[in-house]
Tab-separated table of C-alpha atoms and ligand atoms in Angstrom:
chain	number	residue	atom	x	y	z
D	1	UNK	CA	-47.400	56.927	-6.785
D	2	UNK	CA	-50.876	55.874	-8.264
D	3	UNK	CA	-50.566	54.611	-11.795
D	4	UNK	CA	-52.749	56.802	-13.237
D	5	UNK	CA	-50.169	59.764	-12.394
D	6	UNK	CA	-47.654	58.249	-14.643
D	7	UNK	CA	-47.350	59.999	-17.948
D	8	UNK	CA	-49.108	57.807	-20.811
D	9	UNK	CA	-51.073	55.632	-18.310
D	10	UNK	CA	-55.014	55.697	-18.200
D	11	UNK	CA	-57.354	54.023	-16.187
D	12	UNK	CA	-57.357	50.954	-18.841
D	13	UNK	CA	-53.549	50.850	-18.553
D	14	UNK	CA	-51.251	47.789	-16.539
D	15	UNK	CA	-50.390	48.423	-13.811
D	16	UNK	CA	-46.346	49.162	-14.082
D	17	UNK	CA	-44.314	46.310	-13.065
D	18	UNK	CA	-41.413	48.600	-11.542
D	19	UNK	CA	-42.329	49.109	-8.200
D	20	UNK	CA	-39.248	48.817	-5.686
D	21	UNK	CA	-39.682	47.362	-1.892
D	22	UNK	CA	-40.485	50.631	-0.910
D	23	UNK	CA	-43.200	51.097	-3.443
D	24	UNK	CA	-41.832	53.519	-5.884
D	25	UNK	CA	-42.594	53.187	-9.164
D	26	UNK	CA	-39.225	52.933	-11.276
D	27	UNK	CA	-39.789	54.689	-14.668
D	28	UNK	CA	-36.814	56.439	-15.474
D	29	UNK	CA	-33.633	54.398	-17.068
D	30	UNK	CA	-30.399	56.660	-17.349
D	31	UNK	CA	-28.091	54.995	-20.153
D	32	UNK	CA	-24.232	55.587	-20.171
D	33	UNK	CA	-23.033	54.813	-23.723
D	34	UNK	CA	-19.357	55.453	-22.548
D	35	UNK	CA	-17.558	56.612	-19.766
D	36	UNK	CA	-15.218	58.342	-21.959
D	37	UNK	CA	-14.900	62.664	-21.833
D	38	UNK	CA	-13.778	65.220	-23.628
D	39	UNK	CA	-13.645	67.504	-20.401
D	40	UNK	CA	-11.941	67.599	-17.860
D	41	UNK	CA	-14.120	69.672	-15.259
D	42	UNK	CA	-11.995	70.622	-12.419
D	43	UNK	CA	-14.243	69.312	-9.963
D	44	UNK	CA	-15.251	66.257	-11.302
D	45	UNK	CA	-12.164	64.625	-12.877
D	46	UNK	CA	-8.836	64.326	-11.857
D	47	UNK	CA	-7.473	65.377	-15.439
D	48	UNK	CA	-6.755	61.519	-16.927
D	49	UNK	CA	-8.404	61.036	-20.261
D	50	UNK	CA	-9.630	57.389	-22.023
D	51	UNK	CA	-11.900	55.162	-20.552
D	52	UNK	CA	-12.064	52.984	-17.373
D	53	UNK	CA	-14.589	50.804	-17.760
D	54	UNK	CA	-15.490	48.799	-21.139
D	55	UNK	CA	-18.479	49.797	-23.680
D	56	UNK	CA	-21.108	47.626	-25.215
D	57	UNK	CA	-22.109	47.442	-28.566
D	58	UNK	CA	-24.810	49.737	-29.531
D	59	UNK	CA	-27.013	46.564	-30.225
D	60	UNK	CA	-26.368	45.593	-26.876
D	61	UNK	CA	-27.382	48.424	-25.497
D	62	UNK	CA	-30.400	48.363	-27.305
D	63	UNK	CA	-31.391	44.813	-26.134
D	64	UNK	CA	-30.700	45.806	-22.611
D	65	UNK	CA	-33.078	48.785	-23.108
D	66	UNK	CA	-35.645	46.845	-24.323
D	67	UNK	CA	-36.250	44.658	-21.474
D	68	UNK	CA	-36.474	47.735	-19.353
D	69	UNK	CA	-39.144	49.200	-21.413
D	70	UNK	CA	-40.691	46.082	-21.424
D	71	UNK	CA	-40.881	45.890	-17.750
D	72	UNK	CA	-41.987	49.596	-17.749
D	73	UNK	CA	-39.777	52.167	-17.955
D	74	UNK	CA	-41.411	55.268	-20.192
D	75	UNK	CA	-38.292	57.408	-19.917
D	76	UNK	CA	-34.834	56.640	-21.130
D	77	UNK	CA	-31.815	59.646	-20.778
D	78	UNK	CA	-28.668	58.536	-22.699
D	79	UNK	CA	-25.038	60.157	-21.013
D	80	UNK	CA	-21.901	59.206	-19.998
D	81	UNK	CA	-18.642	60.432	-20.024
D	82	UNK	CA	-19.849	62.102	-22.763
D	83	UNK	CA	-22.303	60.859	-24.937
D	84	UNK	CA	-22.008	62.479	-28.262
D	85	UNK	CA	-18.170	60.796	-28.282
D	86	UNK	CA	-19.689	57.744	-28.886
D	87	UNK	CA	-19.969	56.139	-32.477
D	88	UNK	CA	-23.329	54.931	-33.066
D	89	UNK	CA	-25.176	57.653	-30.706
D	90	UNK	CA	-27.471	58.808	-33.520
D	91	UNK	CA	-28.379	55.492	-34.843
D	92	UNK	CA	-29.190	54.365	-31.246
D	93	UNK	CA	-31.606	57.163	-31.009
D	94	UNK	CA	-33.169	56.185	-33.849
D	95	UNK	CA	-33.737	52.645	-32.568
D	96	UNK	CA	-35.074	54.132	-29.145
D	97	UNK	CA	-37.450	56.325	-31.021
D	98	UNK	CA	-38.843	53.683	-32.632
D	99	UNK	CA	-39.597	51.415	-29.380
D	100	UNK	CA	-42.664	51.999	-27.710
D	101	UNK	CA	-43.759	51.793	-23.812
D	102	UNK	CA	-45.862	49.505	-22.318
D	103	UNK	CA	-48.937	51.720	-23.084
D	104	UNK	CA	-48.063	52.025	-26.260
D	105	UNK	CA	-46.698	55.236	-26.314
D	106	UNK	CA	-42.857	56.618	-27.518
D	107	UNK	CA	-40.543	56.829	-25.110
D	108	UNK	CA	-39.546	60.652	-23.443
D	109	UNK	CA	-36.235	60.082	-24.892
D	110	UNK	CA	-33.408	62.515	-23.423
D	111	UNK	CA	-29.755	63.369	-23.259
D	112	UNK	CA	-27.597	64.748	-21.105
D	113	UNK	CA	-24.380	66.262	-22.629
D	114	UNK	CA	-21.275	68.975	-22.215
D	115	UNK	CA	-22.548	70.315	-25.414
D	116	UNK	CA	-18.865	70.315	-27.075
D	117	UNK	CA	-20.544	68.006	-30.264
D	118	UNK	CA	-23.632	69.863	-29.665
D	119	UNK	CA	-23.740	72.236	-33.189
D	120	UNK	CA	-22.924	69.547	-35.501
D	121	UNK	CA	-25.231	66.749	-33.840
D	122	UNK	CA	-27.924	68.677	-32.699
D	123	UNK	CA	-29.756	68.225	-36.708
D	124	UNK	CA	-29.251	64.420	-36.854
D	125	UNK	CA	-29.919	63.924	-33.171
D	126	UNK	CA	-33.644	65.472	-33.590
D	127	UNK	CA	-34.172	64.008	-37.085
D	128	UNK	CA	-33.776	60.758	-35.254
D	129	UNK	CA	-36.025	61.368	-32.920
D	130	UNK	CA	-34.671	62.766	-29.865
D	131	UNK	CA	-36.791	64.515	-27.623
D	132	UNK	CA	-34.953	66.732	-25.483
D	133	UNK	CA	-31.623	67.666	-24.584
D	134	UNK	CA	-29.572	69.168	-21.155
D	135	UNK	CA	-26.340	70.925	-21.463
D	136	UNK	CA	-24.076	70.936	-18.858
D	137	UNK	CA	-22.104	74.377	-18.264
D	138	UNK	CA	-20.517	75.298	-15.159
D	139	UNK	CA	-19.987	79.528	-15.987
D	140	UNK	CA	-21.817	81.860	-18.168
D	141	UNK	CA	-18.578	83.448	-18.698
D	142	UNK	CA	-16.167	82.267	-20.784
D	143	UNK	CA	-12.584	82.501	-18.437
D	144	UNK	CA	-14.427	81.103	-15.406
D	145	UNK	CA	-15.707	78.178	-17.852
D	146	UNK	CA	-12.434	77.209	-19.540
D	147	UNK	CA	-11.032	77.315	-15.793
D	148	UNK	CA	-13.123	74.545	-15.046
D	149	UNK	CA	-13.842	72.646	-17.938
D	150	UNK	CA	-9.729	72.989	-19.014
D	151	UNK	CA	-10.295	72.799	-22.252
D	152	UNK	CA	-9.410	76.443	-24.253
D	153	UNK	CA	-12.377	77.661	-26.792
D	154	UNK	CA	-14.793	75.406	-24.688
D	155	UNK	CA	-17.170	78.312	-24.150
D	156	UNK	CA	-17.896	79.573	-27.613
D	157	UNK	CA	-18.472	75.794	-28.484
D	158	UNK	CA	-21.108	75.062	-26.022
D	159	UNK	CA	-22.781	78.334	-26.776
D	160	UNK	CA	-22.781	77.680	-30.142
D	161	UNK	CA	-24.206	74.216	-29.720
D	162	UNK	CA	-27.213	75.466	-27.434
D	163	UNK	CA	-27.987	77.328	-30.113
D	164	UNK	CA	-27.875	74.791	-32.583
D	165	UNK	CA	-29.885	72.701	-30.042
D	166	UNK	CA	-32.474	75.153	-29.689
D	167	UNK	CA	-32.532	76.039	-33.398
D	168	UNK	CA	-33.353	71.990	-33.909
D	169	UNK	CA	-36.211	72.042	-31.718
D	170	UNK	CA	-34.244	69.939	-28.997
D	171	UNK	CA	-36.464	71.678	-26.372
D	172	UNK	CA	-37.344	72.315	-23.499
D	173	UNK	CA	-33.503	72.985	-23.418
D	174	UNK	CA	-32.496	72.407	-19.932
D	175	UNK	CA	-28.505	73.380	-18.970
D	176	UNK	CA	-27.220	71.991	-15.302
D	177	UNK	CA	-24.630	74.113	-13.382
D	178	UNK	CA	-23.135	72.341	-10.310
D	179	UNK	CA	-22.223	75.079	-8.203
D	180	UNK	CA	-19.056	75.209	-5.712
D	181	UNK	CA	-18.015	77.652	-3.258
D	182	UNK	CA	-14.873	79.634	-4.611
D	183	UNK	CA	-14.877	78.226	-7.600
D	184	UNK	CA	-18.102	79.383	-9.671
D	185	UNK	CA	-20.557	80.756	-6.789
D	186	UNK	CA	-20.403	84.148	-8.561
D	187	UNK	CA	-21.885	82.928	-11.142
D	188	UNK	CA	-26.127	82.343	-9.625
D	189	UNK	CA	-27.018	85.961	-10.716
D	190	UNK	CA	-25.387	85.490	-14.021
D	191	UNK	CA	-27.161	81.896	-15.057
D	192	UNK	CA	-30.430	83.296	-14.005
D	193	UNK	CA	-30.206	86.300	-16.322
D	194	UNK	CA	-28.780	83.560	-19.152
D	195	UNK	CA	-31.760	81.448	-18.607
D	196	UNK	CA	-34.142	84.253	-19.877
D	197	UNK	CA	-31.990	85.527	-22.778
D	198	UNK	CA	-31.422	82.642	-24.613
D	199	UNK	CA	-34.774	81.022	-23.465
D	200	UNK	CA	-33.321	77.818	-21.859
D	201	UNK	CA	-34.220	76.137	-18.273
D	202	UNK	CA	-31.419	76.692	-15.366
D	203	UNK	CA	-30.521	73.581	-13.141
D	204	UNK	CA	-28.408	74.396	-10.368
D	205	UNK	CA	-27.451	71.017	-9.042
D	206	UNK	CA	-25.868	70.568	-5.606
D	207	UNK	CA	-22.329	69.326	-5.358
D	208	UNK	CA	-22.303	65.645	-4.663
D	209	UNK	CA	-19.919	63.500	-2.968
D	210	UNK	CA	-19.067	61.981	-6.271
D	211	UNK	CA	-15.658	63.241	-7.448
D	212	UNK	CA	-12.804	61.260	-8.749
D	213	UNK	CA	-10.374	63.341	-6.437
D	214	UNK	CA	-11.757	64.663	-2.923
D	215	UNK	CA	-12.752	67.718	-3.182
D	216	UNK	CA	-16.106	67.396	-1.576
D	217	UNK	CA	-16.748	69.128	2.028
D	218	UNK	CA	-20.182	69.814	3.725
D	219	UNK	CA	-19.090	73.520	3.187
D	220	UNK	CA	-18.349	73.503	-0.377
D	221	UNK	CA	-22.108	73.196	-1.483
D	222	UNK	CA	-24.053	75.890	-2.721
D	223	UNK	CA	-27.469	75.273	-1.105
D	224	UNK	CA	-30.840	75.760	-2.388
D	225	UNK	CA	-31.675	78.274	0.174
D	226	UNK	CA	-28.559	80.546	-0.858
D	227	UNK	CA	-29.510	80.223	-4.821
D	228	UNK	CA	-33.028	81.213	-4.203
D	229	UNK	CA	-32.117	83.955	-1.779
D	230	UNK	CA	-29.641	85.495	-3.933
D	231	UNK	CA	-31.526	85.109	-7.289
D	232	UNK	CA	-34.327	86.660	-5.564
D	233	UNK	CA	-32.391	89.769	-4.224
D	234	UNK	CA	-32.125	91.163	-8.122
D	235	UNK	CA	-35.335	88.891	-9.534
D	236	UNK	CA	-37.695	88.154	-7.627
D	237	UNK	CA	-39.134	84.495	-7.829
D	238	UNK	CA	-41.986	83.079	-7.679
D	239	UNK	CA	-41.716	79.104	-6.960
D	240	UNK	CA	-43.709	76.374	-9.357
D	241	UNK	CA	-45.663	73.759	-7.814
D	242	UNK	CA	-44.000	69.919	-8.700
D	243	UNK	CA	-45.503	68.400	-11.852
D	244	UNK	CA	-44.897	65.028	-10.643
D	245	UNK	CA	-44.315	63.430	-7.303
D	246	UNK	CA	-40.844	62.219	-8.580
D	247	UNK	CA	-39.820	65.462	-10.282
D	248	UNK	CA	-36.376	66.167	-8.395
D	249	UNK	CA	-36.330	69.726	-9.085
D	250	UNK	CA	-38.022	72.527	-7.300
D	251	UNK	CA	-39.049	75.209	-10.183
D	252	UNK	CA	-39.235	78.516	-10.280
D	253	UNK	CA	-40.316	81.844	-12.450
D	254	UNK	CA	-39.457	85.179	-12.464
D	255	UNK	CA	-42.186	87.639	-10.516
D	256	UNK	CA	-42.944	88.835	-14.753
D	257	UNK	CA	-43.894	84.868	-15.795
D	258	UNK	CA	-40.497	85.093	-18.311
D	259	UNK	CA	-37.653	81.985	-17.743
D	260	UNK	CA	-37.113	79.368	-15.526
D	261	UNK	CA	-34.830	77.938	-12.932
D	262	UNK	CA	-34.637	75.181	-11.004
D	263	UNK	CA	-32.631	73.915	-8.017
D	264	UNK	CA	-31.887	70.056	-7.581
D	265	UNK	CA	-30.839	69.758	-4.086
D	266	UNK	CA	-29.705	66.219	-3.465
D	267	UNK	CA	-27.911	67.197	-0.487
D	268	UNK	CA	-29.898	70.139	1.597
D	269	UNK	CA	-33.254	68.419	0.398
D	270	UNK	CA	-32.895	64.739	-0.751
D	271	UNK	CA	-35.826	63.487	-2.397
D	272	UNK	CA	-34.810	59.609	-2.413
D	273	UNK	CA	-38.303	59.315	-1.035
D	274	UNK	CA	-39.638	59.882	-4.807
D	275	UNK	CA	-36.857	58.324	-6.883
D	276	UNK	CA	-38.123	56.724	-10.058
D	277	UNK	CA	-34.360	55.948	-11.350
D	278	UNK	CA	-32.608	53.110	-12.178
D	279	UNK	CA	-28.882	53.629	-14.225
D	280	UNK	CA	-27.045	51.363	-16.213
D	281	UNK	CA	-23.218	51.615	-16.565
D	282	UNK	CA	-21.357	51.924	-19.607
D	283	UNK	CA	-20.179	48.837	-18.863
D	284	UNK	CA	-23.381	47.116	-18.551
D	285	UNK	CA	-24.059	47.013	-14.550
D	286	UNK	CA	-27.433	48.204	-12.879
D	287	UNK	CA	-26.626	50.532	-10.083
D	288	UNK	CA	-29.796	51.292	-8.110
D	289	UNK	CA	-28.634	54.106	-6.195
D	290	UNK	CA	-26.076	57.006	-7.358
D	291	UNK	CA	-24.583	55.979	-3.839
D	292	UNK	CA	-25.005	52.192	-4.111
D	293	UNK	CA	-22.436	50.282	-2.492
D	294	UNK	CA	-23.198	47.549	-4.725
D	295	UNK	CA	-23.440	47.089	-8.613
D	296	UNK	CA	-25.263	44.594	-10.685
D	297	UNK	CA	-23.954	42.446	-13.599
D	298	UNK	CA	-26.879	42.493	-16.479
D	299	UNK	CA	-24.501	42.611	-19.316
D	300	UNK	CA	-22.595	39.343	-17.693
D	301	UNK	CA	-25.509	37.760	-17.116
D	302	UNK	CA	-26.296	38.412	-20.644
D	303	UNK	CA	-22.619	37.014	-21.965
D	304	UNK	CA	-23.312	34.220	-19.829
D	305	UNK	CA	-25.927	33.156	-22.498
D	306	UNK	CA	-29.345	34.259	-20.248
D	307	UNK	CA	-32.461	34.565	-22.014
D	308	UNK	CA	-34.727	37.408	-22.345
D	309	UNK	CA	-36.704	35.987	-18.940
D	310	UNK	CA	-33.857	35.580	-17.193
D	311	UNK	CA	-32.832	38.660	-17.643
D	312	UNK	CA	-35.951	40.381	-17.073
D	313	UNK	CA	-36.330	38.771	-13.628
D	314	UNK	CA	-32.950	39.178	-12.656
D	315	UNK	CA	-33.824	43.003	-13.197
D	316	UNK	CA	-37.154	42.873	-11.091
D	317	UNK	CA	-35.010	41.434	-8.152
D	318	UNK	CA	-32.094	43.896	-8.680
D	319	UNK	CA	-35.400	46.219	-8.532
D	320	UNK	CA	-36.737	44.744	-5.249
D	321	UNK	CA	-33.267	46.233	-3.416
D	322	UNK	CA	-32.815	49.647	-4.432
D	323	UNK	CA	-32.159	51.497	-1.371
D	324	UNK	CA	-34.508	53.395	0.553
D	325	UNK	CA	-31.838	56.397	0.624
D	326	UNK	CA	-28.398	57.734	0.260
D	327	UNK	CA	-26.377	58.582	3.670
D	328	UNK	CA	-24.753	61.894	2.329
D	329	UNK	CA	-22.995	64.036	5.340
D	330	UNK	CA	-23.976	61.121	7.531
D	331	UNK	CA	-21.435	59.421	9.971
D	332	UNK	CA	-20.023	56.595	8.143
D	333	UNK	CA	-20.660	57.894	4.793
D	334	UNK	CA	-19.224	55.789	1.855
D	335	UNK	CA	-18.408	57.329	-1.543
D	336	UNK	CA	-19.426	54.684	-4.345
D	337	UNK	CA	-16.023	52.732	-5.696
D	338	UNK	CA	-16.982	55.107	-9.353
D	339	UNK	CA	-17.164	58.354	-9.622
D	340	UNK	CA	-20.225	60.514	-11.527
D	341	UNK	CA	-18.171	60.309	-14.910
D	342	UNK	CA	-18.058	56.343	-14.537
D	343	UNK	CA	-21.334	55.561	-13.301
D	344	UNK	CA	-23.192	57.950	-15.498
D	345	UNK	CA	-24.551	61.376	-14.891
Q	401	LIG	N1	-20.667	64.621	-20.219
Q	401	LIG	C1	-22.050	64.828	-19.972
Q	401	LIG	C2	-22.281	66.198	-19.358
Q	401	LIG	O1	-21.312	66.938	-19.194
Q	401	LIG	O2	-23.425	66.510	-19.085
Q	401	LIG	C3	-22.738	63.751	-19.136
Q	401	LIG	C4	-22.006	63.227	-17.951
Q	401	LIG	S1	-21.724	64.377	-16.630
Q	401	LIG	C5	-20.962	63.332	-15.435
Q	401	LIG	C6	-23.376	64.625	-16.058
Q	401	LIG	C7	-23.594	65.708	-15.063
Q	401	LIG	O3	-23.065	65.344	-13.811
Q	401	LIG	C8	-22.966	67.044	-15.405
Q	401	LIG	O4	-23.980	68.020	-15.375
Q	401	LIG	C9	-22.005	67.284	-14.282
Q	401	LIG	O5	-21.910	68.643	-13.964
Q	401	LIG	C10	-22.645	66.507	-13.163
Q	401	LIG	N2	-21.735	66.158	-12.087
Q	401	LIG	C11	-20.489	65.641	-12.175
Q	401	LIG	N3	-19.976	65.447	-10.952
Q	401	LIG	C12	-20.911	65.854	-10.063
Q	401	LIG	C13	-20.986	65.901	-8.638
Q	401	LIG	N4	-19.980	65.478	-7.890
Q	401	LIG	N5	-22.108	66.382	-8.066
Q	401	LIG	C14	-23.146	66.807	-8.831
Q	401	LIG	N6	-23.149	66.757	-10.172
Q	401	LIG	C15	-22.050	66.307	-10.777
């Protein structure tokens, strides 16, 4: 992607330093603060609870951040687990808010949640400077919810802290449903008609071989073509054209110009072709790839006593490897050694 199509970047601009071996440009750093959940969502965990992996210190965090934006990343989404468990979250925002990209511009500073902590953080989170938010919920009723998420009263919460969320100007307000046959597949109509009453963005996400148990089958994802089909057979859509060559969602409207949806399709449609990511585990590893088969040790490196350099080259080669694509329903497929919750939605 030209550099001038990055947000923030004019003509008089560096050039960004992120560029992998298959010349994407790398501007998107997903944090996970702790692999820790309140949920247990049938079809991601197995139903154990505490952590599997250590946490770093919020100031480590932060110095780890740093180099990234230094090297050029201009957008930085904090998750997990679940993020809003973690001590410190708001005060981290506050630091990230503060830091500015190599063009001299605030970061687009995100955060990807199940909402549970939602009403009471939503106020602090945006006076700190947090720029957006994306709720995850599974059901748009409340038995089908509390079926997945196993946790009773989970449905009134979430609600109630989208609508804190929205109330605090935490918006565009964007909430991700991962959708899977027999489970919550009866839900598409539903989410679409939620998306234009309480004025937030649907995600349908498609299931990824990323469970703690095995769950995952070829059959058991919802495709793009099925959402949009069936959507469109009670409101009829009218797709949005990309605003960026790395934007992983394909957007659509209603036919009367009110709500949005979108459909990430990892699986029917990969898009590795335009990844811009990079994610760093709770524990302080780079993983290059959702699927990578390999992780790398910043946070050791930086125990280890390395300087800000050192560390800032070690991430340029880590960089220089990501892979050119993930192998999902191939022959030979491997499933990464962690699962979504431990590597970091
Ligand atoms: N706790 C936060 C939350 O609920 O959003 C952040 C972490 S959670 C792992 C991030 C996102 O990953 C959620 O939207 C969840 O639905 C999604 N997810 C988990 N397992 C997945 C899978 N196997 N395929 C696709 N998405 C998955």
């Amino acid at each position: 992607m030209a550099a001038a199509s990055l947000p923030g970047i004019t003509s008089a601009a560096p050039e960004p330093r992120l560029t992998d071996s298959h010349g994407r440009v790398i501007h998107d750093l997903r944090v996970s603060i702790t692999d820790r959940c309140n949920y247990k969502c049938v079809y991601c965990r197995t139903g154990e609870v505490g952590a599997q992996y250590p946490e770093l210190g919020i100031d480590e965090y932060l110095r780890l951040i740093r180099l990234f934006v230094g090297l050029g990343i201009t957008k930085v989404r904090l998750t997990g687990g679940e993020p809003l468990l973690r001590r410190g979250v708001v005060d981290l925002v506050k630091e990230l808010a503060a830091l500015r990209t190599l063009w001299n511009e605030p970061l687009d500073l995100a955060l990807t949640t199940n909402g549970h902590l939602l009403d009471e953080l939503a106020v602090p989170l945006k006076a700190a400077g947090l720029n957006r938010v994306t709720v995850s919920m599974d059901a748009v009723d409340a038995a089908t919810f509390e079926r997945i998420t196993r946790i009773p009263g989970s449905f009134a919460t979430v609600l109630k802290g989208v609508r804190a969320a929205l109330a605090a100007g935490l918006t565009p307000l964007k909430v991700n449903c991962v959708l899977l046959r027999g489970f919550n597949d009866d839900q598409v109509e539903g989410f679409a008609r939620f998306a234009r009453q309480e004025g937030v963005v649907v995600r349908f996400i498609e299931f990824m071989p990323l469970e703690e148990g095995r769950l995952w089958t070829p059959e058991i994802v919802v495709t793009l073509k099925e959402i949009v089909d069936r959507i469109g057979r009670e409101l009829p859509l009218v797709e949005l054209p990309p605003r960026e060559a790395s934007e992983t969602a394909k957007r659509y409207t209603f036919a009367d110009g009110k709500g949005e949806i979108g459909i990430i399709a990892p699986v029917s449609q990969a898009f590795c072709g335009a990844c811009s990511r990079l994610r760093l585990t709770s524990d302080g590893k780079i993983r290059t790839c959702l699927f990578s088969q390999v992780e790398h040790d910043l946070y050791g490196r930086m125990r280890s006593g390395a300087d800000d350099e050192e560390l800032r080259t070690y991430i340029l080669r880590t960089i220089e490897g990501k892979e050119a694509r993930h192998h999902i329903g191939e022959p030979g497929f491997l499933k990464p050694s962690r699962s979504m919750v431990h590597i970091g939605g």
